[in-house]
Coordinates of N, CA, C and O in Angstrom, one line a residue:
M1 N -12.7 -9.3 -14.9 CA -13.4 -8.1 -14.6 C -12.8 -7.6 -13.3 O -12.8 -8.3 -12.3
D2 N -12.3 -6.4 -13.3 CA -11.8 -5.8 -12.0 C -13.0 -5.3 -11.2 O -13.9 -4.6 -11.6
V3 N -13.0 -5.8 -9.9 CA -14.1 -5.4 -9.0 C -13.7 -4.2 -8.2 O -14.5 -3.3 -8.1
I4 N -12.5 -4.1 -7.7 CA -12.1 -3.0 -6.9 C -11.5 -1.9 -7.7 O -10.6 -2.2 -8.5
V5 N -12.0 -0.7 -7.6 CA -11.5 0.4 -8.3 C -10.3 1.0 -7.6 O -9.2 1.2 -8.2
K6 N -10.5 1.3 -6.3 CA -9.3 1.8 -5.5 C -9.7 1.7 -4.0 O -10.8 1.7 -3.6
P7 N -8.7 1.7 -3.2 CA -8.9 1.7 -1.7 C -9.2 3.1 -1.3 O -8.7 4.1 -1.9
I8 N -9.9 3.2 -0.2 CA -10.2 4.5 0.4 C -9.2 4.7 1.6 O -9.2 4.0 2.5
V9 N -8.3 5.7 1.4 CA -7.2 5.9 2.3 C -7.5 7.3 2.9 O -7.0 8.3 2.3
T10 N -8.3 7.4 3.9 CA -8.6 8.7 4.6 C -8.3 8.5 6.1 O -8.0 7.4 6.6
E11 N -8.3 9.6 6.8 CA -8.0 9.5 8.2 C -9.0 8.6 9.0 O -8.7 7.8 9.8
K12 N -10.3 8.8 8.6 CA -11.4 8.0 9.3 C -11.2 6.5 9.0 O -11.3 5.7 9.9
M13 N -10.9 6.1 7.7 CA -10.8 4.7 7.4 C -9.5 4.1 8.0 O -9.5 3.0 8.3
T14 N -8.5 4.9 8.1 CA -7.2 4.5 8.8 C -7.5 4.2 10.2 O -7.0 3.1 10.7
Q15 N -8.2 5.0 10.9 CA -8.6 4.7 12.3 C -9.4 3.5 12.4 O -9.2 2.7 13.4
Q16 N -10.4 3.3 11.5 CA -11.2 2.1 11.6 C -10.4 0.8 11.3 O -10.7 -0.2 11.8
G17 N -9.4 1.0 10.4 CA -8.5 -0.2 10.1 C -7.7 -0.6 11.3 O -7.5 -1.8 11.6
E18 N -7.3 0.4 12.1 CA -6.5 0.1 13.3 C -7.3 -0.4 14.4 O -7.0 -1.4 15.1
A19 N -8.5 0.2 14.7 CA -9.3 -0.1 15.8 C -10.2 -1.3 15.6 O -10.4 -2.2 16.4
L20 N -10.9 -1.3 14.4 CA -12.0 -2.3 14.2 C -11.7 -3.3 13.1 O -12.5 -4.1 12.8
N21 N -10.5 -3.2 12.5 CA -10.1 -4.1 11.4 C -11.0 -4.0 10.2 O -11.3 -5.0 9.6
R22 N -11.4 -2.7 9.8 CA -12.3 -2.5 8.7 C -11.5 -1.6 7.7 O -10.8 -0.7 8.0
Y23 N -11.7 -2.0 6.4 CA -11.1 -1.2 5.3 C -12.1 -0.9 4.3 O -13.0 -1.7 4.0
G24 N -11.9 0.3 3.6 CA -12.9 0.7 2.6 C -12.4 0.7 1.2 O -11.2 0.9 1.0
F25 N -13.2 0.4 0.3 CA -12.9 0.3 -1.1 C -14.0 1.0 -2.0 O -15.1 0.8 -1.7
I26 N -13.6 1.7 -3.0 CA -14.5 2.1 -4.1 C -14.6 0.9 -5.0 O -13.5 0.4 -5.5
V27 N -15.8 0.4 -5.3 CA -15.9 -0.8 -6.2 C -16.8 -0.4 -7.4 O -17.5 0.6 -7.4
K28 N -16.9 -1.3 -8.4 CA -17.8 -1.1 -9.5 C -19.2 -1.2 -9.1 O -19.6 -1.8 -8.1
D29 N -20.1 -0.5 -9.8 CA -21.5 -0.4 -9.4 C -22.3 -1.7 -9.4 O -23.2 -1.9 -8.6
R30 N -22.0 -2.6 -10.3 CA -22.8 -3.8 -10.5 C -22.3 -5.1 -9.8 O -22.7 -6.1 -10.1
V31 N -21.3 -5.0 -8.9 CA -20.8 -6.2 -8.2 C -21.5 -6.4 -6.9 O -22.1 -5.6 -6.3
S32 N -21.6 -7.7 -6.6 CA -22.3 -8.2 -5.4 C -21.3 -8.3 -4.2 O -20.1 -8.2 -4.4
K33 N -21.8 -8.5 -3.0 CA -20.9 -8.6 -1.8 C -20.0 -9.8 -1.9 O -18.9 -9.8 -1.5
S34 N -20.5 -10.9 -2.5 CA -19.7 -12.1 -2.6 C -18.6 -11.9 -3.6 O -17.5 -12.4 -3.4
E35 N -18.8 -11.2 -4.6 CA -17.7 -10.9 -5.6 C -16.7 -10.0 -5.0 O -15.5 -10.1 -5.2
I36 N -17.1 -9.0 -4.1 CA -16.2 -8.1 -3.4 C -15.3 -8.9 -2.5 O -14.1 -8.8 -2.4
K37 N -16.0 -9.8 -1.7 CA -15.3 -10.6 -0.8 C -14.2 -11.5 -1.4 O -13.1 -11.6 -1.0
K38 N -14.6 -12.1 -2.5 CA -13.6 -13.0 -3.3 C -12.4 -12.1 -3.8 O -11.3 -12.6 -3.7
A39 N -12.7 -10.9 -4.3 CA -11.7 -10.1 -4.9 C -10.7 -9.6 -3.8 O -9.5 -9.6 -4.1
V40 N -11.2 -9.2 -2.7 CA -10.3 -8.8 -1.6 C -9.5 -9.9 -1.1 O -8.3 -9.7 -0.8
E41 N -10.1 -11.1 -0.9 CA -9.3 -12.2 -0.4 C -8.2 -12.6 -1.4 O -7.1 -13.0 -1.0
E42 N -8.5 -12.6 -2.7 CA -7.5 -12.9 -3.7 C -6.4 -11.9 -3.8 O -5.2 -12.2 -3.8
M43 N -6.8 -10.6 -3.7 CA -5.8 -9.5 -3.9 C -4.8 -9.3 -2.7 O -3.7 -9.1 -2.9
Y44 N -5.4 -9.4 -1.5 CA -4.6 -9.1 -0.3 C -4.3 -10.3 0.5 O -3.6 -10.2 1.5
D45 N -4.7 -11.5 0.1 CA -4.4 -12.7 0.8 C -4.8 -12.7 2.3 O -4.0 -12.9 3.2
V46 N -6.1 -12.3 2.5 CA -6.7 -12.2 3.9 C -8.0 -12.9 3.9 O -8.5 -13.4 2.9
T47 N -8.6 -13.1 5.1 CA -9.9 -13.7 5.2 C -10.9 -12.6 5.6 O -10.7 -11.9 6.6
V48 N -11.9 -12.5 4.8 CA -13.0 -11.5 5.0 C -14.1 -12.0 5.8 O -14.6 -13.1 5.5
A49 N -14.4 -11.3 6.9 CA -15.6 -11.7 7.8 C -16.9 -11.2 7.2 O -17.8 -12.0 7.0
T50 N -17.0 -9.9 7.0 CA -18.2 -9.3 6.5 C -17.9 -8.2 5.5 O -16.9 -7.7 5.4
V51 N -18.9 -8.0 4.6 CA -18.9 -6.9 3.6 C -20.1 -6.1 3.7 O -21.2 -6.6 3.6
N52 N -20.0 -4.8 3.9 CA -21.1 -3.8 3.9 C -20.9 -2.9 2.7 O -19.8 -2.4 2.5
T53 N -22.0 -2.7 2.0 CA -21.9 -1.8 0.8 C -22.9 -0.6 0.9 O -23.9 -0.7 1.6
M54 N -22.6 0.4 0.2 CA -23.4 1.6 0.1 C -23.2 2.3 -1.2 O -22.1 2.3 -1.7
R55 N -24.3 2.9 -1.7 CA -24.3 3.6 -3.0 C -24.4 5.1 -2.7 O -25.2 5.5 -1.9
Y56 N -23.5 5.8 -3.4 CA -23.5 7.3 -3.3 C -24.0 7.8 -4.7 O -23.4 7.5 -5.7
S57 N -25.0 8.7 -4.7 CA -25.4 9.3 -6.0 C -24.6 10.5 -6.2 O -24.1 11.2 -5.3
G58 N -24.4 10.9 -7.5 CA -23.7 12.1 -7.8 C -24.4 13.4 -7.4 O -25.6 13.5 -7.5
K59 N -23.6 14.3 -7.0 CA -24.2 15.6 -6.5 C -24.3 16.6 -7.7 O -23.5 16.5 -8.6
L60 N -25.3 17.5 -7.7 CA -25.4 18.5 -8.7 C -24.4 19.6 -8.3 O -24.3 20.1 -7.2
K61 N -23.6 20.0 -9.3 CA -22.6 21.1 -9.1 C -22.9 22.2 -10.1 O -23.2 22.0 -11.3
T62 N -22.8 23.5 -9.7 CA -23.0 24.6 -10.6 C -21.8 25.5 -10.4 O -21.4 25.8 -9.3
R63 N -21.4 26.1 -11.5 CA -20.2 27.0 -11.5 C -20.6 28.2 -12.4 O -21.1 28.0 -13.5
Y64 N -20.3 29.3 -11.8 CA -20.6 30.6 -12.5 C -19.3 31.1 -13.2 O -18.3 31.3 -12.5
T65 N -19.3 31.2 -14.5 CA -18.2 31.7 -15.3 C -18.5 32.9 -16.1 O -19.7 33.4 -16.1
K66 N -17.5 33.4 -16.8 CA -17.7 34.6 -17.7 C -18.7 34.3 -18.8 O -19.5 35.1 -19.2
S67 N -18.6 33.0 -19.3 CA -19.5 32.7 -20.4 C -20.9 32.2 -20.0 O -21.7 31.9 -20.9
G68 N -21.1 32.1 -18.7 CA -22.5 31.7 -18.3 C -22.4 30.7 -17.1 O -21.4 30.5 -16.5
I69 N -23.5 30.1 -16.9 CA -23.6 29.1 -15.8 C -23.4 27.7 -16.4 O -24.0 27.3 -17.3
L70 N -22.4 27.0 -15.8 CA -22.2 25.6 -16.1 C -22.7 24.7 -15.0 O -22.4 24.9 -13.9
S71 N -23.5 23.7 -15.4 CA -24.0 22.8 -14.4 C -23.8 21.4 -14.8 O -23.8 21.1 -16.0
G72 N -23.6 20.5 -13.9 CA -23.4 19.1 -14.1 C -23.5 18.3 -12.9 O -24.0 18.8 -11.9
R73 N -23.1 17.1 -13.0 CA -23.1 16.1 -11.8 C -21.8 15.5 -11.6 O -21.0 15.3 -12.6
T74 N -21.5 15.2 -10.4 CA -20.3 14.4 -10.1 C -20.7 13.0 -10.3 O -21.8 12.6 -10.3
A75 N -19.7 12.1 -10.4 CA -19.9 10.7 -10.6 C -20.5 10.0 -9.4 O -20.1 10.3 -8.3
S76 N -21.4 9.1 -9.6 CA -21.9 8.3 -8.6 C -21.0 7.0 -8.4 O -20.3 6.6 -9.4
Y77 N -21.0 6.5 -7.2 CA -20.1 5.3 -7.0 C -20.7 4.4 -5.9 O -21.6 4.8 -5.2
K78 N -20.0 3.3 -5.8 CA -20.4 2.3 -4.7 C -19.2 2.1 -3.8 O -18.1 1.9 -4.3
K79 N -19.5 2.1 -2.5 CA -18.4 2.0 -1.5 C -18.6 0.7 -0.8 O -19.8 0.3 -0.4
A80 N -17.6 -0.1 -0.5 CA -17.6 -1.3 0.3 C -16.8 -1.2 1.5 O -15.6 -0.8 1.4
I81 N -17.3 -1.5 2.7 CA -16.5 -1.5 3.9 C -16.4 -3.0 4.2 O -17.3 -3.7 4.5
V82 N -15.1 -3.5 4.3 CA -14.8 -4.9 4.5 C -14.2 -5.0 5.9 O -13.2 -4.4 6.2
T83 N -14.8 -5.9 6.6 CA -14.3 -6.3 8.0 C -13.5 -7.6 7.8 O -14.0 -8.6 7.3
L84 N -12.3 -7.6 8.3 CA -11.4 -8.8 8.2 C -11.5 -9.6 9.4 O -11.9 -9.2 10.5
A85 N -11.1 -10.9 9.3 CA -11.1 -11.8 10.4 C -10.0 -11.4 11.4 O -9.1 -10.7 11.0
E86 N -10.1 -11.9 12.6 CA -9.2 -11.5 13.6 C -7.8 -12.0 13.3 O -7.5 -13.1 12.8
G87 N -6.8 -11.0 13.4 CA -5.4 -11.3 13.1 C -5.0 -11.0 11.7 O -3.8 -11.0 11.4
D88 N -5.9 -10.6 10.8 CA -5.5 -10.2 9.4 C -5.4 -8.7 9.3 O -6.2 -8.0 10.0
K89 N -4.5 -8.2 8.5 CA -4.3 -6.8 8.3 C -4.0 -6.6 6.8 O -3.5 -7.4 6.1
I90 N -4.4 -5.4 6.3 CA -4.0 -4.9 5.0 C -3.1 -3.7 5.1 O -3.5 -2.7 5.9
D91 N -2.0 -3.7 4.5 CA -1.1 -2.6 4.5 C -1.0 -1.9 3.2 O -0.4 -2.5 2.2
F92 N -1.7 -0.8 3.0 CA -1.8 -0.1 1.7 C -0.5 0.6 1.4 O -0.2 0.9 0.2
Y93 N 0.4 0.8 2.4 CA 1.6 1.6 2.1 C 2.8 0.7 1.9 O 3.9 1.2 1.8
S94 N 2.7 -0.6 1.8 CA 3.8 -1.4 1.6 C 4.5 -1.3 0.2 O 5.6 -1.6 0.1
N95 N 3.7 -0.9 -0.8 CA 4.2 -0.9 -2.2 C 4.7 0.5 -2.6 O 5.0 0.7 -3.7
I96 N 4.8 1.4 -1.6 CA 5.2 2.8 -2.0 C 6.7 2.9 -2.0 O 7.4 2.4 -1.2

């Protein structure tokens, strides 16, 4: 079972990675912190110190078109912020 959906590569997360050694990931909804820790350690060959998780609910979106009003929701997701041990780094740009 894949735990990590994708890494979060934004300006804010890049700054946290450089300053605080924290990296963000979008993960599956039903995984626990220990499963996230194990997956990150296996995938990137690093030592994880802590894992913080947060759930985001989908937002309501409405669009006005010629045929009427279309309404729906964006997808909900779970985000994990992983703090690595001192001296470890993850380079997301190495495989480009």
